Every structure is written in structure tokens, then in C-alpha cells.
mmCIF file of N, CA, C and O in Angstrom:
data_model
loop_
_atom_site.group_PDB
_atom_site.id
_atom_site.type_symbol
_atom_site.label_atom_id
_atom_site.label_comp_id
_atom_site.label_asym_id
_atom_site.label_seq_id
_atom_site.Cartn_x
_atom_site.Cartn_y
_atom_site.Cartn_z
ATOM 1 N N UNK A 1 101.498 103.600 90.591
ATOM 2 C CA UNK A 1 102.083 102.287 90.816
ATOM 3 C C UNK A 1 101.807 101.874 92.255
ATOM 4 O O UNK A 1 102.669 102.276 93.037
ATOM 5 N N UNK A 2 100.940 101.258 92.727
ATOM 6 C CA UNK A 2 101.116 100.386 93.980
ATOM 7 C C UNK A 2 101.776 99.202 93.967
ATOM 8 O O UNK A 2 101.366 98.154 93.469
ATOM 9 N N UNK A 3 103.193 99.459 94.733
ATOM 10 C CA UNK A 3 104.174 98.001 94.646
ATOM 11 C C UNK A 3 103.208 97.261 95.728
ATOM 12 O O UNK A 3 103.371 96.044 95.645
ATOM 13 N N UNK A 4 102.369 97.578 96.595
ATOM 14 C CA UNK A 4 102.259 96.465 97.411
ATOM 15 C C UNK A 4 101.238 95.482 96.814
ATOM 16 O O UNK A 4 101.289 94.258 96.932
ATOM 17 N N UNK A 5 100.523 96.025 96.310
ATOM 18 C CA UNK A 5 99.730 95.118 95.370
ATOM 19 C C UNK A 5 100.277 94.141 94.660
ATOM 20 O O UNK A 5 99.934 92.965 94.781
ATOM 21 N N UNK A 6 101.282 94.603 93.764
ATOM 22 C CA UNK A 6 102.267 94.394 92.665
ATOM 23 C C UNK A 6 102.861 93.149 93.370
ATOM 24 O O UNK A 6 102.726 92.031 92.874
ATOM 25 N N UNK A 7 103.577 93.375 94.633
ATOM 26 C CA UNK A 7 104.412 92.476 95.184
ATOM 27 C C UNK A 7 103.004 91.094 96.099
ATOM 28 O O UNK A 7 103.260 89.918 96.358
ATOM 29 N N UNK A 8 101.814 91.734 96.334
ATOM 30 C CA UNK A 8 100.560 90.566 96.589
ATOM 31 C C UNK A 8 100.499 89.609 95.566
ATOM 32 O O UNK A 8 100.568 88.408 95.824
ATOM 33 N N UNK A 9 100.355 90.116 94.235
ATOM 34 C CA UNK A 9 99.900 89.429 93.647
ATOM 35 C C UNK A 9 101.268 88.481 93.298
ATOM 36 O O UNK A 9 100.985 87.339 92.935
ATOM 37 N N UNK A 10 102.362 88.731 93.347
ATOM 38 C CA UNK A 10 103.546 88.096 92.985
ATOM 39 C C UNK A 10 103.426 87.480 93.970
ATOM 40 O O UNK A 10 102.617 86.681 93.499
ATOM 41 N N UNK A 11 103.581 87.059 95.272
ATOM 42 C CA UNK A 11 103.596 86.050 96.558
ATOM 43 C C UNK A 11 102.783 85.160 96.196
ATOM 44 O O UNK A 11 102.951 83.957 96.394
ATOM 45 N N UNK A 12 101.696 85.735 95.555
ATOM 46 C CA UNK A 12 100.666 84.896 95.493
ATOM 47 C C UNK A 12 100.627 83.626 94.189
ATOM 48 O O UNK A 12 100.110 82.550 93.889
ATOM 49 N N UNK A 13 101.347 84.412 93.837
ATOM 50 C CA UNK A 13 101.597 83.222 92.573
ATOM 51 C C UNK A 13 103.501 82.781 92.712
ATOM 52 O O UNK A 13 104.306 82.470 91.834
ATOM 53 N N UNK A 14 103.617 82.901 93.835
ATOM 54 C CA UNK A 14 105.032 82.216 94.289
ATOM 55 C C UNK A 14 106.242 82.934 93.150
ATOM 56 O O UNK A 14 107.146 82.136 92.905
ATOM 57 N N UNK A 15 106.369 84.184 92.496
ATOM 58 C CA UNK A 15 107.159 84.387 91.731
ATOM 59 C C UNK A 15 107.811 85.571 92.297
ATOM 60 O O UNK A 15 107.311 86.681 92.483
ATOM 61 N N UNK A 16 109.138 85.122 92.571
ATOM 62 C CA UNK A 16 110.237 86.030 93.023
ATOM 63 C C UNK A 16 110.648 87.387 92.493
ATOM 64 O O UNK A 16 110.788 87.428 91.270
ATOM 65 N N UNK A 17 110.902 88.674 93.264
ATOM 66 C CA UNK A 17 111.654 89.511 92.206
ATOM 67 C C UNK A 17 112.759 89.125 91.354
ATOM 68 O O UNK A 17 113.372 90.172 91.147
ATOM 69 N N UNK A 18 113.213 88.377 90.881
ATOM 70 C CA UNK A 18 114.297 87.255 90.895
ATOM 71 C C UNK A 18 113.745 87.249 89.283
ATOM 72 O O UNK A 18 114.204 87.885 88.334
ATOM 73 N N UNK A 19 112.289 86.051 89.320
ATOM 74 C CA UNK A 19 112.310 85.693 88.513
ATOM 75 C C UNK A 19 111.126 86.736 87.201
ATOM 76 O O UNK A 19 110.907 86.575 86.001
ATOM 77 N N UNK A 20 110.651 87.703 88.164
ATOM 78 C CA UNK A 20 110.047 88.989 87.514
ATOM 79 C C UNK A 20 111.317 89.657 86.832
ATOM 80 O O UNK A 20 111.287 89.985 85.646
ATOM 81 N N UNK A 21 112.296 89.819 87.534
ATOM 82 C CA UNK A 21 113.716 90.679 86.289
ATOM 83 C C UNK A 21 113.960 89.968 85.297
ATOM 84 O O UNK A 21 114.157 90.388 84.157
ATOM 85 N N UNK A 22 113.966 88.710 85.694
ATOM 86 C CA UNK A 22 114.539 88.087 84.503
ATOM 87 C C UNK A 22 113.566 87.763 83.372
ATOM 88 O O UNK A 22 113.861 87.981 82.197
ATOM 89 N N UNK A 23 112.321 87.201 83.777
ATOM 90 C CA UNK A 23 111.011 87.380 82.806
ATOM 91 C C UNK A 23 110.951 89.035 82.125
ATOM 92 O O UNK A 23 110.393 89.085 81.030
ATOM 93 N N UNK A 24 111.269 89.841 82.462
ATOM 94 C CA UNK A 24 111.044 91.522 82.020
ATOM 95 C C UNK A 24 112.439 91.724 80.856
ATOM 96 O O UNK A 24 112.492 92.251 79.744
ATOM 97 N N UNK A 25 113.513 91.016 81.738
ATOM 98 C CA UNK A 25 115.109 91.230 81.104
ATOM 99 C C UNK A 25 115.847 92.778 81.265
ATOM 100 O O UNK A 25 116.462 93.378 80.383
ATOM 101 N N UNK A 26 115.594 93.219 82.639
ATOM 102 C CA UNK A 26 115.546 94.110 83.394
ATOM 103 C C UNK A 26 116.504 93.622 84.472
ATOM 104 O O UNK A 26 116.752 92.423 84.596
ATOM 105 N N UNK A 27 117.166 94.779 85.433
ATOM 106 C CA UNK A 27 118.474 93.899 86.445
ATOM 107 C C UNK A 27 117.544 94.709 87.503
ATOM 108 O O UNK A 27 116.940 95.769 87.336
ATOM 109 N N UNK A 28 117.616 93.935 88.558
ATOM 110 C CA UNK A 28 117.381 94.137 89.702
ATOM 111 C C UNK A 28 117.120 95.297 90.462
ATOM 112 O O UNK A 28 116.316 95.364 91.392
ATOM 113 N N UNK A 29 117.995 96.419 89.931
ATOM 114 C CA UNK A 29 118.301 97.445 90.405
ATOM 115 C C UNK A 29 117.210 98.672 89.668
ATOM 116 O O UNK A 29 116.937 99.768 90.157
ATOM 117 N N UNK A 30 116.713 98.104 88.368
ATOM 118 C CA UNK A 30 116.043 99.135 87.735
ATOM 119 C C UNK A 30 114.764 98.779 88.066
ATOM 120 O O UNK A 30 113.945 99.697 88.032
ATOM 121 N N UNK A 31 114.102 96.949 88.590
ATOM 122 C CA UNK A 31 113.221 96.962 88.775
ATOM 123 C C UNK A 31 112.693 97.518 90.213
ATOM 124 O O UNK A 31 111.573 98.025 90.143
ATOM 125 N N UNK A 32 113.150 97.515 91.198
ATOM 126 C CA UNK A 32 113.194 98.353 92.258
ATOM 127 C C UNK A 32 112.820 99.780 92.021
ATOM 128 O O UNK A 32 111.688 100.183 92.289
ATOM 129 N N UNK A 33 114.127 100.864 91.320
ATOM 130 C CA UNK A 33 113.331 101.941 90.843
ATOM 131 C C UNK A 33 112.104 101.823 90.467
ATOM 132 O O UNK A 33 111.284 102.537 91.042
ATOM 133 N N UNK A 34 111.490 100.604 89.067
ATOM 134 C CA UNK A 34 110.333 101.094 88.662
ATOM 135 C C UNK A 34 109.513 101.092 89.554
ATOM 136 O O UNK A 34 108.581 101.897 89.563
ATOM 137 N N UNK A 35 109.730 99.996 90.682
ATOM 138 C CA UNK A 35 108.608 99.511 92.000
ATOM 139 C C UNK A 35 108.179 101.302 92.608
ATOM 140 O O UNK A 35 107.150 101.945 92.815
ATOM 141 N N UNK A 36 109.474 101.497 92.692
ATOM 142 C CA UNK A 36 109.419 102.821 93.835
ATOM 143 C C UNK A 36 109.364 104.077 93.419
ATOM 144 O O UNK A 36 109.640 105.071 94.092
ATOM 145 N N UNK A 37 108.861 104.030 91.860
ATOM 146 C CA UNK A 37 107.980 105.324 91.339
ATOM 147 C C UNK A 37 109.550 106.198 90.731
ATOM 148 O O UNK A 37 109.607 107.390 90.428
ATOM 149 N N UNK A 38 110.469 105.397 90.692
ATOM 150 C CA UNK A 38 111.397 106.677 90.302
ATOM 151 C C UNK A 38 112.063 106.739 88.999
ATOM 152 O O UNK A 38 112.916 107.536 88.607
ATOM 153 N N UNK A 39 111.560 105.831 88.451
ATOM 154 C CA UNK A 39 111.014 105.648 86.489
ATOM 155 C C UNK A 39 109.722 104.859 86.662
ATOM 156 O O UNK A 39 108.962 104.965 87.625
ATOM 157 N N UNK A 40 109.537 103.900 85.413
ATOM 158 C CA UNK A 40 108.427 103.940 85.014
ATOM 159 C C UNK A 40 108.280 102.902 84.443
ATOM 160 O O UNK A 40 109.185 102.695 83.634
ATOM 161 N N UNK A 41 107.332 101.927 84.510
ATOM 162 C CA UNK A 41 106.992 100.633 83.575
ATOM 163 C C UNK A 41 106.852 100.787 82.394
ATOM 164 O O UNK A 41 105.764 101.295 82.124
ATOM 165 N N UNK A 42 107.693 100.498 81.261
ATOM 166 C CA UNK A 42 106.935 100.591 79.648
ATOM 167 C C UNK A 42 105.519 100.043 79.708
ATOM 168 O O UNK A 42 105.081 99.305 80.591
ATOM 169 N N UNK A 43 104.950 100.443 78.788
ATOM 170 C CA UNK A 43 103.346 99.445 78.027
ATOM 171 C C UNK A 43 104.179 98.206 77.661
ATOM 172 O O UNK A 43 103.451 97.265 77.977
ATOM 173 N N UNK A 44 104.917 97.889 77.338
ATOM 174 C CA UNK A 44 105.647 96.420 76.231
ATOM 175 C C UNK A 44 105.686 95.756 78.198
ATOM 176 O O UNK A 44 105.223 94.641 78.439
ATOM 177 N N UNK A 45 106.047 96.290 78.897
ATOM 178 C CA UNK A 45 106.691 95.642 80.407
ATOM 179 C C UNK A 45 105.040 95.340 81.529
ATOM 180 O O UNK A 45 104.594 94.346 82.102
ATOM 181 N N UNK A 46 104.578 96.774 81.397
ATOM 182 C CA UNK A 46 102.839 96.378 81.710
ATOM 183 C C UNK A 46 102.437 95.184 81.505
ATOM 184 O O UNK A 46 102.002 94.506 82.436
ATOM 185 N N UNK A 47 102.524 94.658 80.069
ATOM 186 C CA UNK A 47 101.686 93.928 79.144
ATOM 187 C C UNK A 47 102.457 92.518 79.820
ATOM 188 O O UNK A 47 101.654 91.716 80.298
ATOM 189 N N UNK A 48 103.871 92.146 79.908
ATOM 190 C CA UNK A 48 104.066 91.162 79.926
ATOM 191 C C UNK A 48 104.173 90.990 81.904
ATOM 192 O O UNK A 48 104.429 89.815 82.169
ATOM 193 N N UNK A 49 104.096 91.484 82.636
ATOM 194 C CA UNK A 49 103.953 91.532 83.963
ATOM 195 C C UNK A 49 102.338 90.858 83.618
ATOM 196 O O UNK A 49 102.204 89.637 83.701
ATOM 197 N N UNK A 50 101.233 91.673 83.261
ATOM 198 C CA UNK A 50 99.797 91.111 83.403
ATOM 199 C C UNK A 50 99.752 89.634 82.828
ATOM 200 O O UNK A 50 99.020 88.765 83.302
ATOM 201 N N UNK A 51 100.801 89.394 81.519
ATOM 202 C CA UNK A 51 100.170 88.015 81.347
ATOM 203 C C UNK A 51 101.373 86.843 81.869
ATOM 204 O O UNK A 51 101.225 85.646 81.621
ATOM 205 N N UNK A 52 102.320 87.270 82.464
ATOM 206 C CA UNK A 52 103.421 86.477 83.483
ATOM 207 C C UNK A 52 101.763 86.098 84.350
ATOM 208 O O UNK A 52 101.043 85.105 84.240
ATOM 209 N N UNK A 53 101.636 87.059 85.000
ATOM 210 C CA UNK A 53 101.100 86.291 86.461
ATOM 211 C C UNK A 53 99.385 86.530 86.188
ATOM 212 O O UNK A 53 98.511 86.720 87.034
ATOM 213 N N UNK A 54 99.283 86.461 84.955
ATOM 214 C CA UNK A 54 97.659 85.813 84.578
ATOM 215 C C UNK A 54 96.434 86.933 85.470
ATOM 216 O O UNK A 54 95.422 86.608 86.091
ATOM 217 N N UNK A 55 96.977 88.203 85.240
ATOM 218 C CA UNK A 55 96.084 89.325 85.458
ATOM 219 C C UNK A 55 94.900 89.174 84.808
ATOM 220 O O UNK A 55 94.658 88.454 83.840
ATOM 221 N N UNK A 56 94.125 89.956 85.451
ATOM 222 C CA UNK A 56 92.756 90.379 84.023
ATOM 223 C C UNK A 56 92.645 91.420 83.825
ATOM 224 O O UNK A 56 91.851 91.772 82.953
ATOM 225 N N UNK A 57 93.574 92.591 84.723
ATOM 226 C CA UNK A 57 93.769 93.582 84.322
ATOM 227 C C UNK A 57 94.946 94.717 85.228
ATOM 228 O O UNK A 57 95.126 94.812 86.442
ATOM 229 N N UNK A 58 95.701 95.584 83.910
ATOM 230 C CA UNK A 58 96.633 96.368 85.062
ATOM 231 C C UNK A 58 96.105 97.129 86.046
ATOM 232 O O UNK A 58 96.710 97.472 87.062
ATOM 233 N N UNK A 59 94.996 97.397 85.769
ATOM 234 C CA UNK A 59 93.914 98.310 86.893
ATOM 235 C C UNK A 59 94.333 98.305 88.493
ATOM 236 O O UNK A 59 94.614 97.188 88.927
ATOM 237 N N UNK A 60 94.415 99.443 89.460
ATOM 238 C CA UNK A 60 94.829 98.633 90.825
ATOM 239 C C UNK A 60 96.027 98.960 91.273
ATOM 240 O O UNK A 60 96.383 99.586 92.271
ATOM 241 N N UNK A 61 96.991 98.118 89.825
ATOM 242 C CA UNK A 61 98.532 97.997 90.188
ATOM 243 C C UNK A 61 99.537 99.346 89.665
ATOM 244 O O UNK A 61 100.412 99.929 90.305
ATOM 245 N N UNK A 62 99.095 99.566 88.390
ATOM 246 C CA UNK A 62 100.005 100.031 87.481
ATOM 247 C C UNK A 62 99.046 101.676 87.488
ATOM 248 O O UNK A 62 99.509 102.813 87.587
ATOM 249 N N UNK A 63 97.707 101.268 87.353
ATOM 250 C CA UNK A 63 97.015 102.376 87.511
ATOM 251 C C UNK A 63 95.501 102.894 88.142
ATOM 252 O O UNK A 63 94.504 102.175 88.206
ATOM 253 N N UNK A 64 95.567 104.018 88.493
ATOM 254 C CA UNK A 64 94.119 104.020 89.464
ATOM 255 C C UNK A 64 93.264 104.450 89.314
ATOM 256 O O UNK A 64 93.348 105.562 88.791
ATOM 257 N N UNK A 65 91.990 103.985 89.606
ATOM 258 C CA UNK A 65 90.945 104.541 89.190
ATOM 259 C C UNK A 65 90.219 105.987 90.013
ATOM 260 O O UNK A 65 89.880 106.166 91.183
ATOM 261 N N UNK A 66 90.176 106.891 88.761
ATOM 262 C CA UNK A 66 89.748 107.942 89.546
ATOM 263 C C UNK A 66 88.251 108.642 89.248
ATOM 264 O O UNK A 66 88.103 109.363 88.261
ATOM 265 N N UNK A 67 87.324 108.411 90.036
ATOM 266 C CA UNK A 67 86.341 109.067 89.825
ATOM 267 C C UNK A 67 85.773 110.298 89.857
ATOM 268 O O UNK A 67 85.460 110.505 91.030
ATOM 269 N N UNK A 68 85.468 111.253 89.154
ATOM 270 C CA UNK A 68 85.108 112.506 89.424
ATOM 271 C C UNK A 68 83.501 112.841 88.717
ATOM 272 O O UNK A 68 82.985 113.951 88.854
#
């Protein structure tokens, strides 16, 4: 999870943690945990975060690419 990304791309499209809890239907307090790695984004919560703020992909944010 990189929140700082997470929280770039949210500035960038002017949408508050505010209105990310309430788009998710999540309280404040759990979205923080998920930010800060200490649970975990569902796939159902992935999915609607990427098409809230018109991703093209979770790649980056949610997960990283590792080459070997």
C-alpha cells in the first residue's frame, strides 16, 4: 500500500478522506488503518477506489511491481 500515492492521486482529483469513507461506507478510523498497513483493502474496496477516482490501474498504489 503506498498511502502517499493513494492520498496524490486523491488531491488531485480534489476528493477528501471525507468523501473516500463515505464513497467506500467505511468510518474514518478504519480507513486510516487501511492507509497505514494495519488491515487491508478488500478487492470489492480496490475496485471501487480505482473507478471513484478514474484509475487505469491499482498498480503503484495498492500494489508493487516486483521484478526478478
Amino acid at each position: 500500500m503506498n498511502k502517499a500515492r493513494l492520498e496524490y492521486e486523491m488531491n488531485l482529483r480534489h476528493v477528501s478522506k471525507s468523501d473516500m469513507c463515505a464513497m467506500l461506507g467505511i468510518s474514518r478510523s478504519a480507513f486510516y488503518r487501511k492507509c497505514n498497513g494495519e488491515s487491508e483493502f478488500t478487492q470489492s474496496e480496490i475496485q471501487k477506489i480505482v473507478d471513484f477516482l478514474n484509475l487505469d490501474s491499482p498498480m503503484g498504489i495498492f500494489f508493487t511491481e516486483k521484478v526478478s
